[in-house]
Coordinates of C-alpha atoms in Angstrom, one line a residue:
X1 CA 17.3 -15.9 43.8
X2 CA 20.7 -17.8 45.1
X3 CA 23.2 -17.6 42.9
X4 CA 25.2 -20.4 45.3
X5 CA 25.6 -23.5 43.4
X6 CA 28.5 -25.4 42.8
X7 CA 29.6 -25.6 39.5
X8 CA 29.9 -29.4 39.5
X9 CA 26.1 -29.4 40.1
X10 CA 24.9 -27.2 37.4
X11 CA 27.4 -29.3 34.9
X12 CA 26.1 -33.0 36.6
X13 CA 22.5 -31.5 36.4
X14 CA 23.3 -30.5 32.5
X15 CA 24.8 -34.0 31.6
X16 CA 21.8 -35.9 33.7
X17 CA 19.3 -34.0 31.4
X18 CA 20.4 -34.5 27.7
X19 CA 23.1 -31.7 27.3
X20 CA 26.3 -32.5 26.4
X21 CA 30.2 -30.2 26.8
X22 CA 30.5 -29.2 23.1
X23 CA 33.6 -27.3 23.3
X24 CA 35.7 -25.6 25.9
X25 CA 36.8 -21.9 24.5
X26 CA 40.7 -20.4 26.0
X27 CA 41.1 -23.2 28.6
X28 CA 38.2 -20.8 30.4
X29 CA 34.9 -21.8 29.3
X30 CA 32.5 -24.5 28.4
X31 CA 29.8 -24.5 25.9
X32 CA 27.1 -26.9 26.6
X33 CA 24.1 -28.1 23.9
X34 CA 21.4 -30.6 23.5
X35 CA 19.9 -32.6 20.9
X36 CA 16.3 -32.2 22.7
X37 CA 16.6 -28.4 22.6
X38 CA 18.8 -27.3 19.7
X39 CA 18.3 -23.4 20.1
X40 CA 19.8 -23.8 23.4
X41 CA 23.7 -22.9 24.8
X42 CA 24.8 -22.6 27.9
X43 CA 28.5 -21.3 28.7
X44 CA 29.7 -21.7 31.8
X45 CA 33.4 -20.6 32.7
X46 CA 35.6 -23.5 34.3
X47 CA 36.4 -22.3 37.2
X48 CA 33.9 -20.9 40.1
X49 CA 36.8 -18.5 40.7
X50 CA 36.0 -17.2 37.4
X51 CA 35.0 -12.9 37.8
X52 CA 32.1 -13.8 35.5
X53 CA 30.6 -16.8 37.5
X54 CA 27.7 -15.5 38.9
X55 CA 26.4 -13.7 35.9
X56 CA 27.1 -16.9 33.4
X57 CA 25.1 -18.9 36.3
X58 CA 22.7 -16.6 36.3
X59 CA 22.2 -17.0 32.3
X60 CA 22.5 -20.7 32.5
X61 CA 19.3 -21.0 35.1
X62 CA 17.4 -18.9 32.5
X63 CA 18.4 -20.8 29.8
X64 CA 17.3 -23.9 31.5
X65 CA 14.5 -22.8 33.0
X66 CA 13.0 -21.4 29.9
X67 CA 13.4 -24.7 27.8
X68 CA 12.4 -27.2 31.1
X69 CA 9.4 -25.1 31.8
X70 CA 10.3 -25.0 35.2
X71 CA 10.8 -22.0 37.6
X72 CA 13.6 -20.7 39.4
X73 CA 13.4 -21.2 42.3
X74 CA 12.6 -25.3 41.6
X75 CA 15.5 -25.8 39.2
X76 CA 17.8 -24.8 42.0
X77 CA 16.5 -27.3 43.9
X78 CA 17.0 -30.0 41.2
X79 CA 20.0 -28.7 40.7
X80 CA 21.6 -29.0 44.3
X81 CA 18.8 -30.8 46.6
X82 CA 19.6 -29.0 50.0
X83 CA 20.6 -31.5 52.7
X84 CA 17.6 -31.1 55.2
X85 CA 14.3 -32.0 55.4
X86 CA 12.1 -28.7 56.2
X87 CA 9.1 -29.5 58.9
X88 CA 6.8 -27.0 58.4
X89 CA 4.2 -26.0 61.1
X90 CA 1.6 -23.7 60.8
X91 CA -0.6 -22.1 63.2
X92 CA -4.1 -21.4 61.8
X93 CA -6.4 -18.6 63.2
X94 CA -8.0 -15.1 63.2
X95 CA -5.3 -13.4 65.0
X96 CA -2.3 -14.4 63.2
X97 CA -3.2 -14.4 59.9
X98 CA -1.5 -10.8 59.2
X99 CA 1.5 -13.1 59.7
X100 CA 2.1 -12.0 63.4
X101 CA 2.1 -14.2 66.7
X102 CA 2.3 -13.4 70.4
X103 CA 5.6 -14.4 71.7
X104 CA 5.3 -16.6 74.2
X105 CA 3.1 -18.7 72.0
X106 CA 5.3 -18.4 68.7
X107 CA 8.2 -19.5 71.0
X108 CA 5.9 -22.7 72.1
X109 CA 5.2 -23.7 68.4
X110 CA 8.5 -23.5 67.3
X111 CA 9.9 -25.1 70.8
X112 CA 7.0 -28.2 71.0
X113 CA 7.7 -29.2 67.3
X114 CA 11.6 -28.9 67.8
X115 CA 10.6 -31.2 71.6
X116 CA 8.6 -33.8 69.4
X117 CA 10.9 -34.6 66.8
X118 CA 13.8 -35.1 69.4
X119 CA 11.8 -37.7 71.1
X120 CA 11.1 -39.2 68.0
X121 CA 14.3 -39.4 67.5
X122 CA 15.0 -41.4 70.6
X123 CA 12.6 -44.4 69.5
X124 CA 14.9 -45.0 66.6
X125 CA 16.1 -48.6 66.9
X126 CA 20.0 -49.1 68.4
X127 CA 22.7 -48.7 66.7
X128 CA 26.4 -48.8 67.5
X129 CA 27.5 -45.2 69.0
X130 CA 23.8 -43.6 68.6
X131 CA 23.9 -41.2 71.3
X132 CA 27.0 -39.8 69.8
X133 CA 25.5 -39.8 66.5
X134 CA 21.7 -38.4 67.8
X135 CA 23.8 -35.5 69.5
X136 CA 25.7 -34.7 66.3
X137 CA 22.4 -34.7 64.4
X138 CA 21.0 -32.2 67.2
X139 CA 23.3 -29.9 66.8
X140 CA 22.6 -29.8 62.8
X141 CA 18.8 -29.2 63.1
X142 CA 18.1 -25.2 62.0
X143 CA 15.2 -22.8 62.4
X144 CA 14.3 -22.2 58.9
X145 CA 12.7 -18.2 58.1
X146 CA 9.4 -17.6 59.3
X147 CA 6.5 -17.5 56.8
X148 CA 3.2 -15.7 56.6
X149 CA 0.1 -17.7 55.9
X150 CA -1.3 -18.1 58.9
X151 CA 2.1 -18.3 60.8
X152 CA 4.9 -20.5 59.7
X153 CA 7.7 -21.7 61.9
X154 CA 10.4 -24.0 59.7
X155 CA 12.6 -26.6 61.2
X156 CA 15.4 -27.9 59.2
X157 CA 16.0 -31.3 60.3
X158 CA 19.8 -32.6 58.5
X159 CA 19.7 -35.7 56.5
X160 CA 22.6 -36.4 59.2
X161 CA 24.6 -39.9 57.9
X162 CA 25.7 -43.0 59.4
X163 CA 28.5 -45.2 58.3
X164 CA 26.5 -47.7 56.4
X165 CA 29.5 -50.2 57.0
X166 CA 28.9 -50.0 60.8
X167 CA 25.6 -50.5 60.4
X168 CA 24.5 -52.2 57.2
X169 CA 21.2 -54.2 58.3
X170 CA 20.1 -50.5 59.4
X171 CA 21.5 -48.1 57.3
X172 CA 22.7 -48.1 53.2
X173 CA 24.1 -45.4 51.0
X174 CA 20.2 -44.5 49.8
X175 CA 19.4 -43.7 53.9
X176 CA 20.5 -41.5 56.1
X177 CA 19.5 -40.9 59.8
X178 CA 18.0 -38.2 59.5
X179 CA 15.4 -39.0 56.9
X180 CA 14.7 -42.1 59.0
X181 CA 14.1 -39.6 62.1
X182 CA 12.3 -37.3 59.6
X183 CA 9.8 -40.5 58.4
X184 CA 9.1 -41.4 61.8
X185 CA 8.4 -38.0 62.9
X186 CA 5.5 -37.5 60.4
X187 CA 4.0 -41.1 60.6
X188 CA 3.4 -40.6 64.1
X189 CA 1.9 -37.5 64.5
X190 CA 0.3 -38.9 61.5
X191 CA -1.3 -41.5 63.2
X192 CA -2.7 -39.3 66.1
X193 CA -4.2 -37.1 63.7
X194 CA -5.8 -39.9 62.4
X195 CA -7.2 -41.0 66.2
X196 CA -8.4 -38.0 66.9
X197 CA -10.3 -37.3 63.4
X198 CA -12.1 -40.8 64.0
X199 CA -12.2 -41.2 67.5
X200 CA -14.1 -39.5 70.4
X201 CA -14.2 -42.0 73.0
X202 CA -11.9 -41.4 75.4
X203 CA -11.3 -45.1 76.0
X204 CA -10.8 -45.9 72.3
X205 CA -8.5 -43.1 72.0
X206 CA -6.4 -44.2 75.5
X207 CA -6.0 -47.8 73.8
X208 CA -4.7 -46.3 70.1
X209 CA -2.3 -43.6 71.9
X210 CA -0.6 -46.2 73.9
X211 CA -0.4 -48.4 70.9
X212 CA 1.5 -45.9 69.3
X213 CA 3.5 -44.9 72.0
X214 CA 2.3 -41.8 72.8
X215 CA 3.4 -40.7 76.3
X216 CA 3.4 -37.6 78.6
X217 CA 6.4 -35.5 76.7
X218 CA 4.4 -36.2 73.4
X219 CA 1.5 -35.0 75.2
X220 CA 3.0 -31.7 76.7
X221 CA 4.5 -30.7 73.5
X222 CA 1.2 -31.5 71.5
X223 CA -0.8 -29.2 74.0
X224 CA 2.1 -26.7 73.7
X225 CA 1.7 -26.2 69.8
X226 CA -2.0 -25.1 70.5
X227 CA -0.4 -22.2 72.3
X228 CA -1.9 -20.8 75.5
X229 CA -5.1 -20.4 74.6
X230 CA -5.5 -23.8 72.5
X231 CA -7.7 -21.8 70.3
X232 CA -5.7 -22.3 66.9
X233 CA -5.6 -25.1 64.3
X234 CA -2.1 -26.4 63.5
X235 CA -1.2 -28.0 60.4
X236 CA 2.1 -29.6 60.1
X237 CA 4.2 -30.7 56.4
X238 CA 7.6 -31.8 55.5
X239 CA 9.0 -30.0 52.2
X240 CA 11.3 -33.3 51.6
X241 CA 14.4 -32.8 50.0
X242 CA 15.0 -34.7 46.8
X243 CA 18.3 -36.0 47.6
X244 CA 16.6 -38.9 48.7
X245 CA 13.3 -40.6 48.0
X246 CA 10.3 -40.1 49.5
X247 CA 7.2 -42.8 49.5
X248 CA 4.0 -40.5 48.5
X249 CA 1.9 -41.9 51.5
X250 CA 4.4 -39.0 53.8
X251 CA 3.1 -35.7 51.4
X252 CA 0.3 -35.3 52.7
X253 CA -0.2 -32.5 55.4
X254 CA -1.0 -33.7 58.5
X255 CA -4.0 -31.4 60.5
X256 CA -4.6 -30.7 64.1
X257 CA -7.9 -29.3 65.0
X258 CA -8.2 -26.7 68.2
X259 CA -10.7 -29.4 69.3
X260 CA -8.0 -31.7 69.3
X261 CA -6.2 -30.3 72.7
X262 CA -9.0 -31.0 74.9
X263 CA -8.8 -34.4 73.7
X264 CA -4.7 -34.4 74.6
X265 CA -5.5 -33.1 77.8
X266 CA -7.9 -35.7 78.7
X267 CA -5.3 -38.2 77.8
X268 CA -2.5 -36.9 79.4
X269 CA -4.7 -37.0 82.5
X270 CA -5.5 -40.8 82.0
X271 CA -1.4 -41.3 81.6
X272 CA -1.2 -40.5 85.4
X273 CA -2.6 -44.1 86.0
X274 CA -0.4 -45.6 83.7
X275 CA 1.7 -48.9 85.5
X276 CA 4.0 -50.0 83.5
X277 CA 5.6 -53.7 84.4
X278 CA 8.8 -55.3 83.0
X279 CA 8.6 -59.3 82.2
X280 CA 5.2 -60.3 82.5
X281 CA 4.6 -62.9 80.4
X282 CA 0.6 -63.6 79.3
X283 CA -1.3 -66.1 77.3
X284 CA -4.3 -66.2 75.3
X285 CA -5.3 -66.4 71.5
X286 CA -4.6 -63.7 69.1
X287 CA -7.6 -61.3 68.1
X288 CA -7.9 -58.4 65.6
X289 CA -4.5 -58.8 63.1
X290 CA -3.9 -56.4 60.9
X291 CA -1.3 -54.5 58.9
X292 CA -1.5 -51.5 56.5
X293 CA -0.5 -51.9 53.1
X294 CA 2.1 -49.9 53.4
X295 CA 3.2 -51.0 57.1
X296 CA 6.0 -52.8 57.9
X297 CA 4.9 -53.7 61.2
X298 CA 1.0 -55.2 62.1
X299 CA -0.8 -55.1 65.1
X300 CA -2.7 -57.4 67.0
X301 CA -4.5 -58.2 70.3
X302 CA -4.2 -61.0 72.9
X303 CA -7.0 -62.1 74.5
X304 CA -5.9 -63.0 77.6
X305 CA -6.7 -62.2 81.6
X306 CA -4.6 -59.8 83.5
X307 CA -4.8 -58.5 87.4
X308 CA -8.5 -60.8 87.3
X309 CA -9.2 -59.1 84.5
X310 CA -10.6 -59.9 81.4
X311 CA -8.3 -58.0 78.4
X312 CA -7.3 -57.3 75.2
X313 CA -3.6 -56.4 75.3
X314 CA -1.8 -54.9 71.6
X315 CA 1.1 -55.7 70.2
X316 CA 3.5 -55.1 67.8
X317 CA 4.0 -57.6 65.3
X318 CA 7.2 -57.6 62.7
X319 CA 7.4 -59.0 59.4
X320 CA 9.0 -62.0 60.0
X321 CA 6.7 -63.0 62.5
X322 CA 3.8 -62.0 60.9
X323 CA 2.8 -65.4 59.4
X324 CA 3.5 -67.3 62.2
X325 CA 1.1 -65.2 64.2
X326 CA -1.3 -65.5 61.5
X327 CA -1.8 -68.8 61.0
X328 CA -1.9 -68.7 64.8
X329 CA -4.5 -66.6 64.7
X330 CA -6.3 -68.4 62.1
X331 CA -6.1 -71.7 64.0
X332 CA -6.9 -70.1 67.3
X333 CA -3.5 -71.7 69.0
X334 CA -2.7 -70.3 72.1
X335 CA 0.2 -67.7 72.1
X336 CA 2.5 -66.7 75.4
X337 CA 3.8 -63.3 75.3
X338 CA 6.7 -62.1 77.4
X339 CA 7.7 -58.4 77.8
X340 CA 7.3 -54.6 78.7
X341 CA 3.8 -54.4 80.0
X342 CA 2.0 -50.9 80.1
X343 CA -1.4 -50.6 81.2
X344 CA -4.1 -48.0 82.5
X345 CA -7.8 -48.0 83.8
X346 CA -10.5 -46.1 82.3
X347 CA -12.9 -45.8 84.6
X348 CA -14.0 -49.3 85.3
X349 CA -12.4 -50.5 81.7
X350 CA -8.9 -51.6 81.2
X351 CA -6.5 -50.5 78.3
X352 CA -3.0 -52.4 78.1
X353 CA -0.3 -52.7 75.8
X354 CA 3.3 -54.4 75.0
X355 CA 5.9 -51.8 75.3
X356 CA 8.4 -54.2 74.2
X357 CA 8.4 -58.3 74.0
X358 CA 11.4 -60.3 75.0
X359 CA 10.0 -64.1 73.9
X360 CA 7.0 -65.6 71.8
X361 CA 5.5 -69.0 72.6
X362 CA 2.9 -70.4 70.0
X363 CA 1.4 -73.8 71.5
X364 CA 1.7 -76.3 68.5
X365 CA -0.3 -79.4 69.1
X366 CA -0.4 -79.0 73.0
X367 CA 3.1 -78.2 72.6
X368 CA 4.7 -74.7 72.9
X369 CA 7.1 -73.7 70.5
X370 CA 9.3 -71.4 71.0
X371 CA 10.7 -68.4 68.9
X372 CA 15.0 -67.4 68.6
X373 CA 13.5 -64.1 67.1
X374 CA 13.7 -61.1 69.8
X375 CA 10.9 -58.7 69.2
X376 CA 11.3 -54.9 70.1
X377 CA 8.9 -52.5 69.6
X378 CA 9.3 -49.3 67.1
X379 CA 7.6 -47.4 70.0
X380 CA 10.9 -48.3 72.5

């Protein structure tokens, strides 16, 4: 057990929970009860510097830990939350379930999971002076032990800050980048999981990827994690650290299926066809709105025609703009979209998407209206 908290920890932690500095004893220690648990004293000297430190620490987290009912090892952790998130991936299989891994492939897992959450971070929205700040947060991400069970590679990702007063509409004193980096991280590869476990169609599955943003790096480091072979499962979880809250919706573990990298591949291959236009602007009425419950963002599609083409092109749709393309929706008004064009043929079918949009026009009584708000996809 680590014996390496600060003592204004233990004594905040004792405070937040109902136990109270009864005395101090020689201007050296501090004797600390509660009301809840009567039977129970802790002394703590008053100084870490104190000889006897470590072994009045060590009595205090027994003293605790038997009255909380809580173990060790998760009362340290109340006690001083560590500052990183830990991603945890594991690779599931017969041949590394005595908690060994050939190299080569143990290098990829660890090295593909480290690639994806860097280019995660790179969608996060701008900020003042965010390359300086995403290379500061690089150089604070660790590699965590590795566990058995089947194989476990851990990557410590930093809950890295920003100034909230350069950037208050993005960041406050409860957020820090890297939890932001950290959320967006597991909600994407979240979402592919989810694509892949309901989808087999290689069209349906083109269409959803590029929704989400997926592109070739994503799909190199996801065929990567498979290893050489592509014979193992992977299963991928963030231990979150409790210095900041976590929604319940991000603790699940998120699974990959060996299965899965076929389906990567084909994708990736499909990617080669990809154009991708900047300011093309495209009318039509808006089909298929929806959001999540828990989304900030909806999607929707715009019916519209494209290279003499029939299409349905997704977008990304904000909250603010939400209602306004929902009662255009409703009403069936017809809705000009200007941006970031990507699109790719299937076969003889066509898949396309908004990257980015730089104007909205909703036609109001044979009018358009147009929209001040400047829409940028989370994807960017």
């Amino acid at each position: 057990m680590s014996t390496q908290l600060p003592l204004n920890d233990v004594t905040k932690y004792l405070a937040e929970n109902g136990w109270h500095k009864s005395s101090e004893i020689r201007d050296t220690f501090q004797i600390w009860h509660s009301h809840e648990f009567p039977e129970s004293e802790v002394t703590l000297p008053l100084s870490e510097e104190h000889k006897r430190y470590e072994a009045l620490l060590l009595d205090t987290i027994e003293e605790l830990s038997e009255y909380l009912r809580v173990s060790h090892e998760a009362l340290i952790k109340q006690i001083s939350p560590l500052d990183f998130d830990a991603i945890m991936v594991r690779a599931i299989a017969d041949d590394v379930q005595n908690g060994s891994i050939p190299f080569d492939d143990g290098i990829k897992l660890l090295s593909s999971a480290y690639k994806l959450l860097k280019h995660c971070s790179s969608k996060i929205q701008k900020f003042k002076n965010k390359s300086k700040h995403l290379g500061s947060y690089y150089n604070h991400i660790g590699m965590g032990q590795t566990q058995i069970g089947s194989y476990v590679v851990a990557i410590h990702s930093p809950l890295y800050r920003v100034n909230s007063e350069e950037e208050p509409k993005l960041f406050d004193s409860n957020t820090s980048l890297g939890r932001m980096i950290n959320k967006l991280f597991y909600s994407k590869l979240a979402k592919v999981s989810s694509v892949f476990a309901l989808e087999s169609d290689i069209d349906v599955i083109t269409q959803k990827l590029l929704e989400l943003g997926i592109d070739k790096k994503d799909c190199d480091a996801l065929i990567d994690i498979f290893g050489f072979k592509a014979h193992r499962d992977i299963e991928i979880k963030v231990n979150w650290s409790s210095k900041e809250f976590i929604e319940e919706k991000y603790k699940s573990p998120i699974s990959f299926y060996s299965r899965d990298a076929q389906k990567i591949v084909e994708y990736r291959e499909v990617l080669k066809a990809k154009k991708t236009e900047k300011s093309i602007q495209l009318s039509g009425e808006v089909a298929d709105l929806h959001r999540g419950y828990d989304d900030d963002l909806g999607r929707a599609k715009l019916r519209t025609k494209y290279q003499d083409r029939e299409v349905s092109v997704s977008f990304t749709v904000s909250e603010d703009l939400y209602p306004i393309i929902a009662r255009a929706h409703v009403a069936k008004k017809v809705v000009t979209l200007t941006g970031e064009l990507e699109a790719v043929k299937v076969d003889n079918r066509m898949s396309a998407n908004f990257k980015s949009l730089t104007e909205w026009k909703v036609c109001e009584n044979l009018e358009i209206k147009e929209l001040d708000t400047e829409q940028e996809s989370p994807n960017k």
